[in-house]
Coordinates of N, CA and C and ligand atoms in Angstrom, one line a residue:
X1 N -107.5 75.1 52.9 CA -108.9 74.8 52.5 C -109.8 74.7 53.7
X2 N -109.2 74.0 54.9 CA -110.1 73.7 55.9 C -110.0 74.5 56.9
X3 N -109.3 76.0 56.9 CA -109.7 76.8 57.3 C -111.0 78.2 57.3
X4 N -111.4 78.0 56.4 CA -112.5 78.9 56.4 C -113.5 78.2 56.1
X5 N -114.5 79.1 55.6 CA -116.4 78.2 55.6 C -116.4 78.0 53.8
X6 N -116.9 76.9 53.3 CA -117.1 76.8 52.5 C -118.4 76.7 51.7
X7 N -119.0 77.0 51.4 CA -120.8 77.1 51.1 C -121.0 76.2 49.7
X8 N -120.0 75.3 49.4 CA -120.4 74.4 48.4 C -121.2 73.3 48.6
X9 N -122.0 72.6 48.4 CA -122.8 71.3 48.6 C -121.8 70.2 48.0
X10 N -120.8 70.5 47.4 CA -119.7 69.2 46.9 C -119.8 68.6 48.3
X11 N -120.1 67.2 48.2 CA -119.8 66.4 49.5 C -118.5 66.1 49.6
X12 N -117.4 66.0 48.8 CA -115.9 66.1 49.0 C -116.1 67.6 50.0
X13 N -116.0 68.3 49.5 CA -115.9 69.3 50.5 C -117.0 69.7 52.2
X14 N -118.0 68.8 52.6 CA -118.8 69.1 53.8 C -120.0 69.1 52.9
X15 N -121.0 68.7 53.4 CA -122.6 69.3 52.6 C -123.1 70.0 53.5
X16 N -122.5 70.1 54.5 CA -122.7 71.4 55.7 C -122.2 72.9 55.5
X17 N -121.1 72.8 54.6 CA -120.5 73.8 54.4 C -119.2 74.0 55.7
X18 N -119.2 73.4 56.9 CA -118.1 73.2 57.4 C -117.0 72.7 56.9
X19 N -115.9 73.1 57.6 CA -114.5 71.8 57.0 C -114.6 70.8 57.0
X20 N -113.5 69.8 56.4 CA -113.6 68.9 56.4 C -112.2 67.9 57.1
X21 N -112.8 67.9 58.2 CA -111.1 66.9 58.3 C -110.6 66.5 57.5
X22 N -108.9 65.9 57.8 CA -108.2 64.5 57.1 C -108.5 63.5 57.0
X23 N -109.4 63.2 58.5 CA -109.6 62.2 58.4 C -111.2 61.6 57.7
X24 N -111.9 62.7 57.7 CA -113.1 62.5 57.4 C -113.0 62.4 55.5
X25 N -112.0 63.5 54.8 CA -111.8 63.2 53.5 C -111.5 61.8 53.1
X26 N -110.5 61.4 53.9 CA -109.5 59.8 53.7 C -111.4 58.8 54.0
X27 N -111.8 59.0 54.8 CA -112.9 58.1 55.2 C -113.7 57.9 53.8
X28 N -114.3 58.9 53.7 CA -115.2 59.6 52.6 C -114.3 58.6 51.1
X29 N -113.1 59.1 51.0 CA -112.1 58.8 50.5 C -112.3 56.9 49.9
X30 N -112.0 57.0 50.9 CA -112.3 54.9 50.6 C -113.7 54.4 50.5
X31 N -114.6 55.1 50.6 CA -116.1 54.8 50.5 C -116.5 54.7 49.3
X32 N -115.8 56.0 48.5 CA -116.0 55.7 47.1 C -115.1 54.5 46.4
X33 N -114.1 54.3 46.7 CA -113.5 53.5 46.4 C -114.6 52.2 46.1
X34 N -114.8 51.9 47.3 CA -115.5 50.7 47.8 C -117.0 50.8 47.2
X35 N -117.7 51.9 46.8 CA -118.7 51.9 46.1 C -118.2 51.5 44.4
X36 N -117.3 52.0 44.2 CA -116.8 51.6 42.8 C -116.5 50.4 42.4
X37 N -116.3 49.5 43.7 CA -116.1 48.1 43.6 C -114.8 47.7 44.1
X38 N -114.1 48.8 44.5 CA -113.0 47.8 44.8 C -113.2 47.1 46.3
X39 N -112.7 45.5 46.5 CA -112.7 45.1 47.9 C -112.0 45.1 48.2
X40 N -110.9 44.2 47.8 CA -109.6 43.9 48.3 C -109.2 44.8 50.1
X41 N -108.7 44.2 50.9 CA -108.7 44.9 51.8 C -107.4 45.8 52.2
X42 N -106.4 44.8 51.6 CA -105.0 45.4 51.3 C -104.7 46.4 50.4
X43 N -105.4 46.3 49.0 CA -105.3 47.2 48.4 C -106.3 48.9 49.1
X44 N -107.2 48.1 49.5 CA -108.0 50.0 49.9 C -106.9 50.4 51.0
X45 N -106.3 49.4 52.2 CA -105.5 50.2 52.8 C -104.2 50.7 52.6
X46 N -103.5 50.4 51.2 CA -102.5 51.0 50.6 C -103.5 52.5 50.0
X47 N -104.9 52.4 49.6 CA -104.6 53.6 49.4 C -105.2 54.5 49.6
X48 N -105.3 54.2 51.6 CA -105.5 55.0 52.4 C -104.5 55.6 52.8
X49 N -103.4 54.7 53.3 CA -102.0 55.3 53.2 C -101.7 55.8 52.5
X50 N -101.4 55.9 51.2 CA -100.6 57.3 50.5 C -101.6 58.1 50.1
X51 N -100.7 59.5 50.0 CA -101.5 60.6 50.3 C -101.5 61.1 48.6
X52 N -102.3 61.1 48.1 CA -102.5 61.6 46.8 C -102.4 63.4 46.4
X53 N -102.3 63.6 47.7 CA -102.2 65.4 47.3 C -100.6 65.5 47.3
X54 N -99.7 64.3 47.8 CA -97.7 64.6 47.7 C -97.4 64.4 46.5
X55 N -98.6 64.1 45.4 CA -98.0 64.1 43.9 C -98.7 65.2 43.1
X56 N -99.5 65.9 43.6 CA -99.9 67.2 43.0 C -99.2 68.7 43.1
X57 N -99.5 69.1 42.5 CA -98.8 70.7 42.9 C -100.3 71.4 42.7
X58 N -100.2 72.7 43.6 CA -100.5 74.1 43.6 C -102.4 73.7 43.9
X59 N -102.9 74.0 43.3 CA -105.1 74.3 43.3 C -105.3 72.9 43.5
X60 N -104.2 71.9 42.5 CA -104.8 70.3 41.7 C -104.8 69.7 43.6
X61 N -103.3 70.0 44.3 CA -103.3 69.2 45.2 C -105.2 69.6 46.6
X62 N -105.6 70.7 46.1 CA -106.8 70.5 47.2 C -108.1 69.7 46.6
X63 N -107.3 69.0 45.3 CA -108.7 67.9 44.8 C -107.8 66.6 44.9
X64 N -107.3 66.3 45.6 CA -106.5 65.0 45.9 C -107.6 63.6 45.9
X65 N -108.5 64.7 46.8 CA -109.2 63.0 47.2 C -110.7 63.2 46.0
X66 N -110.4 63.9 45.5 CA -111.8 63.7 44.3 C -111.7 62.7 43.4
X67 N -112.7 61.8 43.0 CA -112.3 60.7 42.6 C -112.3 60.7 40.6
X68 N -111.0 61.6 40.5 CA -111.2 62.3 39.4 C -109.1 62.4 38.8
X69 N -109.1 62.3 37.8 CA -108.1 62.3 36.8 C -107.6 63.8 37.4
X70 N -106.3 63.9 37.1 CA -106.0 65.9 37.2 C -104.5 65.8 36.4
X71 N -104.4 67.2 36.3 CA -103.1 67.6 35.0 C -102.2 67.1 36.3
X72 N -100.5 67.0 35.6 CA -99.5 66.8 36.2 C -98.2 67.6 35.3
X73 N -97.2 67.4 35.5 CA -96.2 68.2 34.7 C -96.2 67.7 33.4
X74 N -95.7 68.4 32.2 CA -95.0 67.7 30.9 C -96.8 67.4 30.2
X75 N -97.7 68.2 30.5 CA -98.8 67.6 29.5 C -99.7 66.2 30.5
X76 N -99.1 65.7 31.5 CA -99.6 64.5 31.5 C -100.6 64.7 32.6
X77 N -100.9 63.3 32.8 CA -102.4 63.2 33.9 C -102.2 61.7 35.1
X78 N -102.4 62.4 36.2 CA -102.4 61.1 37.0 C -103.7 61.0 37.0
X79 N -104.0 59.5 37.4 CA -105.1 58.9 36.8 C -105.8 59.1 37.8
X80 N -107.5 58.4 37.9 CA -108.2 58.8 38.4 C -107.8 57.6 39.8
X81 N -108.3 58.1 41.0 CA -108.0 57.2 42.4 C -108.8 56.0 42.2
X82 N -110.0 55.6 41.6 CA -110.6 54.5 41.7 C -110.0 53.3 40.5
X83 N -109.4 53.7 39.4 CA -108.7 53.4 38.2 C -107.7 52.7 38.9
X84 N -106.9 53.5 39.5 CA -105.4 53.3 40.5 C -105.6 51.7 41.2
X85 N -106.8 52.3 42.2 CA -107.3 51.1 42.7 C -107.3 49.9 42.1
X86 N -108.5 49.5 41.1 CA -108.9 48.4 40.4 C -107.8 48.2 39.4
X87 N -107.1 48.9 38.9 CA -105.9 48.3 38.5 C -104.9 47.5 39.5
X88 N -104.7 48.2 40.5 CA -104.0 47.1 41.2 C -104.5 45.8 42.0
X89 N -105.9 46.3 42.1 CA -106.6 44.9 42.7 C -106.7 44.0 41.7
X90 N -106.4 44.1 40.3 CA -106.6 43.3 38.9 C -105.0 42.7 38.6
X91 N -104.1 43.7 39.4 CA -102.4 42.8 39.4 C -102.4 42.1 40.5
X92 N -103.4 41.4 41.1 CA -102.6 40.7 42.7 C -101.8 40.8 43.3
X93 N -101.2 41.6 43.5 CA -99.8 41.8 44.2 C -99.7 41.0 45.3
X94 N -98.6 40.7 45.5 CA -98.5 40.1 46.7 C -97.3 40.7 47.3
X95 N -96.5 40.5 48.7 CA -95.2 40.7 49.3 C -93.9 40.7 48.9
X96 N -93.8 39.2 47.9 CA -92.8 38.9 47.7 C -92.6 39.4 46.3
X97 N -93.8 39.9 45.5 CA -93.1 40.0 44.2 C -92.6 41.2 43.7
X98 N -92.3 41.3 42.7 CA -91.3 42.6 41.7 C -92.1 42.7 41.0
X99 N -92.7 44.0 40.8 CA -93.1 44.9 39.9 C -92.9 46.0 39.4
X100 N -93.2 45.9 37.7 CA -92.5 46.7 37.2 C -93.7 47.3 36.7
X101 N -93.5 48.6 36.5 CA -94.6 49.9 36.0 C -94.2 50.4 35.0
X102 N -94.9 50.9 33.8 CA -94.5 51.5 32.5 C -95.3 52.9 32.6
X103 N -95.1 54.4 32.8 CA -95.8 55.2 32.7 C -95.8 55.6 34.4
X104 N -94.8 56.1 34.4 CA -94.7 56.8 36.1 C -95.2 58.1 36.4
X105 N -95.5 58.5 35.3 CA -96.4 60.1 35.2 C -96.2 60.7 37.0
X106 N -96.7 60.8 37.7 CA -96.4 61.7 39.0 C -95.7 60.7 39.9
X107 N -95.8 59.5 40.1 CA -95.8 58.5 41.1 C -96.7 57.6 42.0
X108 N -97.3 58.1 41.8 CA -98.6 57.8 42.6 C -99.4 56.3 42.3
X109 N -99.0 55.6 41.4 CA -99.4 54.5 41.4 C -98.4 53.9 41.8
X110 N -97.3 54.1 41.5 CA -95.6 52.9 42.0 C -95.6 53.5 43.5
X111 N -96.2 54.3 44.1 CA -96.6 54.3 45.3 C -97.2 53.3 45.9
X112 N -98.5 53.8 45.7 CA -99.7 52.3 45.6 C -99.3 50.9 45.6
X113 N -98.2 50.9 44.3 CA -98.0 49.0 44.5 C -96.7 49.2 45.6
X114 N -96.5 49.9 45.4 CA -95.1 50.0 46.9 C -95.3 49.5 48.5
X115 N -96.8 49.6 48.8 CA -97.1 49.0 49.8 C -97.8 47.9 49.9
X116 N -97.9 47.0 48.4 CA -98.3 45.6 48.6 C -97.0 44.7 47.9
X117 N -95.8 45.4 47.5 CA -95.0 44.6 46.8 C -93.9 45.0 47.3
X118 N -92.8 43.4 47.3 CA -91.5 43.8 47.8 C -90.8 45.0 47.2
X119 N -90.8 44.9 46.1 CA -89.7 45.6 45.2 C -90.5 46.6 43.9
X120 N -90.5 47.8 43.4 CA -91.3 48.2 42.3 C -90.4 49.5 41.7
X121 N -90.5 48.8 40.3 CA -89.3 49.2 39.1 C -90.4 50.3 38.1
X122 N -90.3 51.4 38.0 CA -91.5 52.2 37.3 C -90.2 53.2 36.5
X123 N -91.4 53.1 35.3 CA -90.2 54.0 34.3 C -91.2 54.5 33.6
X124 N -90.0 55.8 32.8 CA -91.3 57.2 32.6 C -90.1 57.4 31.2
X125 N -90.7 58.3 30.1 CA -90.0 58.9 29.0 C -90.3 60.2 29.6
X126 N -90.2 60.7 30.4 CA -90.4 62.3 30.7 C -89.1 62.4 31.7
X127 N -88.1 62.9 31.8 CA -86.7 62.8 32.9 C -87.3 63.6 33.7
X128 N -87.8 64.9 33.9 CA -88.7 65.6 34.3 C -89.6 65.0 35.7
X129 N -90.6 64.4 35.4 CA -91.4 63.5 36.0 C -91.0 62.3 36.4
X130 N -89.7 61.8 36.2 CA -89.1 61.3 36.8 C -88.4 61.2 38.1
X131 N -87.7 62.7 38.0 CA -87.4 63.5 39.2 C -87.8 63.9 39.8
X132 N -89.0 64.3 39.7 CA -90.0 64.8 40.3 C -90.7 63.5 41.4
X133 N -90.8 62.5 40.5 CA -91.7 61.1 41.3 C -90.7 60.9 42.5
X134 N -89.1 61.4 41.8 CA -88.2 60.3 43.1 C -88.2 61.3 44.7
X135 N -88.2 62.6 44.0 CA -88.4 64.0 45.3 C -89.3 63.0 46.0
X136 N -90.9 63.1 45.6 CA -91.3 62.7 46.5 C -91.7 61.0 47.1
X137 N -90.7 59.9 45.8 CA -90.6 58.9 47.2 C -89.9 59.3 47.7
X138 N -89.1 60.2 48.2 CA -87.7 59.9 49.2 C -88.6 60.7 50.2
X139 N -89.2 62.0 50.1 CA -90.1 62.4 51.2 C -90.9 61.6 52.2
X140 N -91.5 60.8 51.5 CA -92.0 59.8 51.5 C -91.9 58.8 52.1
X141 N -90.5 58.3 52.4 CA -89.3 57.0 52.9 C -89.9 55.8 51.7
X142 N -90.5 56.0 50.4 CA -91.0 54.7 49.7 C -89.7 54.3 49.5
X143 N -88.9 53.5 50.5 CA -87.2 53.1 49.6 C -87.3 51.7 48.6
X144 N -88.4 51.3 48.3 CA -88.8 50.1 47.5 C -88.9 50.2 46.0
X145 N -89.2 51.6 45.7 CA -89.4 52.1 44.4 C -87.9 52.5 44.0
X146 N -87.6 52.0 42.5 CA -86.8 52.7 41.8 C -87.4 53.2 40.6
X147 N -87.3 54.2 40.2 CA -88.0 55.2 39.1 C -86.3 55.2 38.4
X148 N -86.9 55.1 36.7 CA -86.1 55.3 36.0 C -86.2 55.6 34.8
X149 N -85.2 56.8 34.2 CA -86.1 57.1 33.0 C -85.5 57.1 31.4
X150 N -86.8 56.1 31.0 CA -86.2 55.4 29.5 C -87.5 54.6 29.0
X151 N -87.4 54.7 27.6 CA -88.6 54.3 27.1 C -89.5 52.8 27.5
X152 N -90.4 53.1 28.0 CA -90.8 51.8 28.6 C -91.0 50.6 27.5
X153 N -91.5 50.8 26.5 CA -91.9 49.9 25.6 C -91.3 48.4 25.6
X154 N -89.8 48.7 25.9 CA -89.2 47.3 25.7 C -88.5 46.8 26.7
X155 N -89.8 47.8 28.3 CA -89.4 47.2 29.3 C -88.2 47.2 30.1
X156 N -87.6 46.5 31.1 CA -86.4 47.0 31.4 C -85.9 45.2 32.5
X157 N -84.8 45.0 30.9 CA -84.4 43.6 30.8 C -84.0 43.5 31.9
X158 N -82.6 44.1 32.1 CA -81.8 44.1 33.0 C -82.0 43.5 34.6
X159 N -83.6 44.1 34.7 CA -84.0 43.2 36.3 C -84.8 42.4 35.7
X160 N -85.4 42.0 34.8 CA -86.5 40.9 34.2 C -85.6 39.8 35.1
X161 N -86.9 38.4 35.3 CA -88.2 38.5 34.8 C -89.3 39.2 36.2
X162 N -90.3 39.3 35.9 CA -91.7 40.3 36.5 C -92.4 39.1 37.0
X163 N -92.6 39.4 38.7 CA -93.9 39.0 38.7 C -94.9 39.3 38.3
X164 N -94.8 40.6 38.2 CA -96.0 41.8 37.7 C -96.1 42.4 37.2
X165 N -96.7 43.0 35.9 CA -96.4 44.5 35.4 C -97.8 45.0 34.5
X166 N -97.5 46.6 35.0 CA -98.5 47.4 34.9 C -98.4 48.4 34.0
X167 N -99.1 48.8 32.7 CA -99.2 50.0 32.1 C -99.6 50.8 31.8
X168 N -99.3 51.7 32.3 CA -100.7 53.1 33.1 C -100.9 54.2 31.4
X169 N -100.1 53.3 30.4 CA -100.2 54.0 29.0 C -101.4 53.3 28.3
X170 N -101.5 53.4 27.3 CA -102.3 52.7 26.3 C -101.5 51.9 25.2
X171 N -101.7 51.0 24.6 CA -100.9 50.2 24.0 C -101.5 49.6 23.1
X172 N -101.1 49.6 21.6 CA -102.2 49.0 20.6 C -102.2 47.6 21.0
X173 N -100.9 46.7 21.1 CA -101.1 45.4 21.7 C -100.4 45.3 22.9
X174 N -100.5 44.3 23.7 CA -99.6 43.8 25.0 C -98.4 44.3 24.3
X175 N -97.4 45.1 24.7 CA -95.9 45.0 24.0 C -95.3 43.6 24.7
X176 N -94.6 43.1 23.3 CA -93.9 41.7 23.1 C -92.7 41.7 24.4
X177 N -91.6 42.8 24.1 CA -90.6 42.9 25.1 C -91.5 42.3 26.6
X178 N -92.3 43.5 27.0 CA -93.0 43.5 28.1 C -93.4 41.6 28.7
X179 N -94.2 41.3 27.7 CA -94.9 40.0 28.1 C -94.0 38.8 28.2
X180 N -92.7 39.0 27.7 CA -91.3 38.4 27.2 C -90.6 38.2 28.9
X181 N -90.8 39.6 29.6 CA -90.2 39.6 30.6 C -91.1 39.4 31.5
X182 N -92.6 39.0 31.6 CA -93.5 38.8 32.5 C -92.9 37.4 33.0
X183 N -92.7 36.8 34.4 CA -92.4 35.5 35.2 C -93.3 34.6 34.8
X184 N -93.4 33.1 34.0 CA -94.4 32.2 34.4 C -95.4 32.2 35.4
X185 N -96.5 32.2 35.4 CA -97.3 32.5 36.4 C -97.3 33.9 37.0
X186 N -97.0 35.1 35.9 CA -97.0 36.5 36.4 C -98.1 36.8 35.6
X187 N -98.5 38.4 36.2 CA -100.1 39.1 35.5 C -99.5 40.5 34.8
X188 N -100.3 40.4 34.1 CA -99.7 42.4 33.1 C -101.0 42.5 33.4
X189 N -101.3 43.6 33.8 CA -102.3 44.8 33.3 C -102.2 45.7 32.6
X190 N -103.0 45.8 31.4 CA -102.8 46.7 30.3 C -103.6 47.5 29.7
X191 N -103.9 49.0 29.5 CA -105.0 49.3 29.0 C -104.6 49.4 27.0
X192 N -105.5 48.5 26.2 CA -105.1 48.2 25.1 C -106.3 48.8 23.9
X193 N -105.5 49.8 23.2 CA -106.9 50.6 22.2 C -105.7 51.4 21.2
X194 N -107.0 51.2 19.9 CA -106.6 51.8 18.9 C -106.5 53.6 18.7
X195 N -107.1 54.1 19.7 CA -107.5 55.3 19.7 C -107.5 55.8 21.3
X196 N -107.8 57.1 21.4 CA -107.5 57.7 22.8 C -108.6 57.7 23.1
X197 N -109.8 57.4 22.5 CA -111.3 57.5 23.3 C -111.3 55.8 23.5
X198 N -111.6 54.5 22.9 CA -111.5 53.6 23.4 C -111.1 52.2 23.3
X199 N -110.6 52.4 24.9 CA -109.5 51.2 25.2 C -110.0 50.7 26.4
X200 N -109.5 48.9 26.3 CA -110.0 47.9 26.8 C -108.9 47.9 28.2
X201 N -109.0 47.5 29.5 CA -108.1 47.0 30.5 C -108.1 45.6 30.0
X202 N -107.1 45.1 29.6 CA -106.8 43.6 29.6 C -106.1 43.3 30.7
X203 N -106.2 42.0 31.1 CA -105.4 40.9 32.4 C -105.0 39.8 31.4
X204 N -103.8 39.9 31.4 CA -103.1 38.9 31.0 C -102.3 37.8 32.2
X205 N -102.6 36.8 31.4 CA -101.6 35.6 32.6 C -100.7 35.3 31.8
X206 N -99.8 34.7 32.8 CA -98.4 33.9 31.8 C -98.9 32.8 32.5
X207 N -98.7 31.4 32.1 CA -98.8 30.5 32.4 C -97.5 29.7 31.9
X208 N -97.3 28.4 32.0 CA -96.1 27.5 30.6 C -97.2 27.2 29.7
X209 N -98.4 27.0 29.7 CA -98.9 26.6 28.5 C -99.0 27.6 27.6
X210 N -99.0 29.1 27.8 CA -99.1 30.5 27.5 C -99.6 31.3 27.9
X211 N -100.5 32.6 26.9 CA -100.9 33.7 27.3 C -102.8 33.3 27.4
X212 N -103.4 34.1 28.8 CA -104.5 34.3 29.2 C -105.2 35.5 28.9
X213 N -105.5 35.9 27.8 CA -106.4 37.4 27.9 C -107.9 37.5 28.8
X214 N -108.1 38.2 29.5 CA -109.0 38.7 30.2 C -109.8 40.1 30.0
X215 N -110.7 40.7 29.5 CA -111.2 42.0 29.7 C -112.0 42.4 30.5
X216 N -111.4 43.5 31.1 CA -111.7 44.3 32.2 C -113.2 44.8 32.1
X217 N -112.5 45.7 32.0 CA -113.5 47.5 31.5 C -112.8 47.9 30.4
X218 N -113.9 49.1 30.4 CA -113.7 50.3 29.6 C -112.8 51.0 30.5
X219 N -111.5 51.6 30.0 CA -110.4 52.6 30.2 C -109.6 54.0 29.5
X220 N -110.1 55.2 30.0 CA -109.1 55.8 29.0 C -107.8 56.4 29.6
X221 N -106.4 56.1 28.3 CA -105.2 56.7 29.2 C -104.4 56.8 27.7
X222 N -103.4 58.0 28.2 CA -102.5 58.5 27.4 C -101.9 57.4 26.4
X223 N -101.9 57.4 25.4 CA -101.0 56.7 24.5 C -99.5 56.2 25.2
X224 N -99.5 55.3 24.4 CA -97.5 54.7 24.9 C -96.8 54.6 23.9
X225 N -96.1 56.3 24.4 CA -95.2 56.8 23.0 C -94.2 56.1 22.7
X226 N -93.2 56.6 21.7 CA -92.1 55.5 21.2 C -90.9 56.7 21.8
X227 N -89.7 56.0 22.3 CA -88.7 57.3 22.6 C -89.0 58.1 24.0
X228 N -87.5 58.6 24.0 CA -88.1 59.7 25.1 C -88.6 60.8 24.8
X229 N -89.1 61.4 25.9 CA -89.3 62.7 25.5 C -88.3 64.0 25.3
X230 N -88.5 64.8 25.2 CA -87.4 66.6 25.1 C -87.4 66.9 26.4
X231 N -88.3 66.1 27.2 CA -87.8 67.2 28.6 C -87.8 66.4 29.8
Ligands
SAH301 N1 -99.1 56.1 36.6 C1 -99.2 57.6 36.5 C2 -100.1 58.1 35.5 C3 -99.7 57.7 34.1 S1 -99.9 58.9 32.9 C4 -99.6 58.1 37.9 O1 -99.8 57.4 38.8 O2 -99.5 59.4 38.0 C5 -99.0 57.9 31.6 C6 -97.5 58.2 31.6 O3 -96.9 57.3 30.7 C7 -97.1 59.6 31.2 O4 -96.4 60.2 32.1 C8 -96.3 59.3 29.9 O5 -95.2 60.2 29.7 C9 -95.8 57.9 30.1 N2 -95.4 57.2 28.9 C10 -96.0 57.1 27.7 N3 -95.3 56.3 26.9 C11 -94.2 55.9 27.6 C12 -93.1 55.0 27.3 N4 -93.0 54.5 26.1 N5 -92.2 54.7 28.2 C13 -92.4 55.2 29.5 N6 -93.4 56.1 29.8 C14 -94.3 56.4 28.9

C-alpha cells in the first residue's frame, strides 16, 4: 500500500496523498483511540503493540488501523479497534490476573488482554478460528494465551475461578455458568440485548455481598450461540 501515490483524502491513508508510514498509522492509530475516550495508559499501549493487520487476511488486512469492524473467517467480525479498547479499559486488568474470553473470533482481543494480564483463556465455537487465532499467537510469541475450542456459554470450569471475563458475543442475560466462575471481587464485561441491533455493555462486579450491574454504552456484536459450530 505504501508503495505507490495514493490520491485519496482518507486521512488513514495521507491527506497528502503520500504514504503513510508504520509509524505514522500506529500514531494516527492511538489518537483515535484517545479521541474516543479511551485513557488508560496501559491499555492504549497494549494496543499499540499488537498489530491488528496479523489477524486479517488479504484487502481487510490494509484497513487494520481503520477504526472500523471487518469480516473474518466462518461469517464472523473482529470488532471495531476503539470497542476492543474500551472494553478492556472497562475489565481493569491488571498483571496478576486470569482472564477468560468468550468469543475468540480472529484473536485480536485475547491479544489485547495478553499484554495487561498474566494468564488469558479465550474460547471460540468455530475450531476453524480457533486455529487460525493460535497460528498467529505463536507467530506472535503471545505464550500467555490458550485458545480453546468449545461452547463458551458455560464457560470453562476447569481453570475457574476468573479474575476477569469478557464477552465479545451478545448475551440475553450475564450467562449464570459465566458469573458462577467470576472470582469475588472479579469484573465481566458483557454486551447484553435482545436483538442484534440493540445491546447494552454491562460491567458487572462480584463482590461477597453480590452482583454490581453497571451500563456502559450502546454496543453491537454477534449473538452467543448455543453449541459448536460445523466448522
Ligand atoms: N473477540 C473477537 C471478535 C468476536 S466476534 C476478535 O477480537 O476478533 C464473536 C465471536 O463469538 C464469533 O467468532 C463467534 O463464533 C463467537 N461465539 C458466539 N457464540 C459463542 C459461544 N457460545 N461460545 C464460544 N464462542 C462463541
Amino acid at each position: 500500500m505504501s508503495d505507490r501515490p495514493d490520491p485519496s483524502d482518507d486521512p488513514a491513508r495521507g491527506g497528502e496523498g503520500g504514504p503513510v508510514s508504520r509509524a505514522e498509522q500506529i500514531m494516527r492509530f492511538v489518537y483515535t483511540l484517545r479521541s474516543k475516550g479511551v485513557r488508560d495508559a496501559a491499555v492504549l499501549q497494549a494496543m499499540e503493540r499488537i498489530d491488528r493487520g496479523a489477524f486479517l487476511r488479504g484487502v481487510f488486512a490494509e484497513r487494520a488501523y481503520d477504526d472500523t469492524p471487518l469480516p473474518i473467517a466462518c461469517g464472523q467480525t473482529i470488532s471495531q479497534p476503539s470497542v476492543v479498547a474500551l472494553m478492556t479499559e472497562a475489565l481493569e486488568v491488571g498483571p496478576r490476573d486470569k482472564v477468560l474470553e468468550i468469543g475468540t473470533g480472529s484473536g485480536y482481543q485475547a491479544a489485547v488482554l495478553s499484554q495487561l494480564a498474566r494468564r488469558v483463556y479465550t474460547v471460540e465455537r468455530h475450531r476453524r478460528l480457533v486455529g487460525e487465532a493460535r497460528a498467529v499467537f505463536d507467530r506472535l510469541g503471545l505464550s500467555n494465551i490458550t485458545a480453546i475450542a468449545a461452547d463458551g456459554s458455560f464457560g470453562l470450569p476447569e481453570q475457574a475461578p476468573f479474575d476477569r471475563i469478557i464477552l465479545t458475543a451478545a448475551a440475553e442475560d450475564p450467562p449464570g455458568p459465566l458469573l458462577a466462575q467470576l472470582r469475588p471481587g472479579g469484573i465481566m464485561v458483557v454486551p447484553v440485548g435482545q436483538s442484534d441491533t440493540v445491546q447494552s455493555l454491562i460491567k458487572v462486579r462480584k463482590s461477597e455481598a453480590g452482583l454490581d450491574y453497571e451500563e456502559l454504552r450502546a454496543v453491537r456484536f454477534v449473538p452467543l450461540l448455543e453449541g459448536m459450530a460445523l466448522d
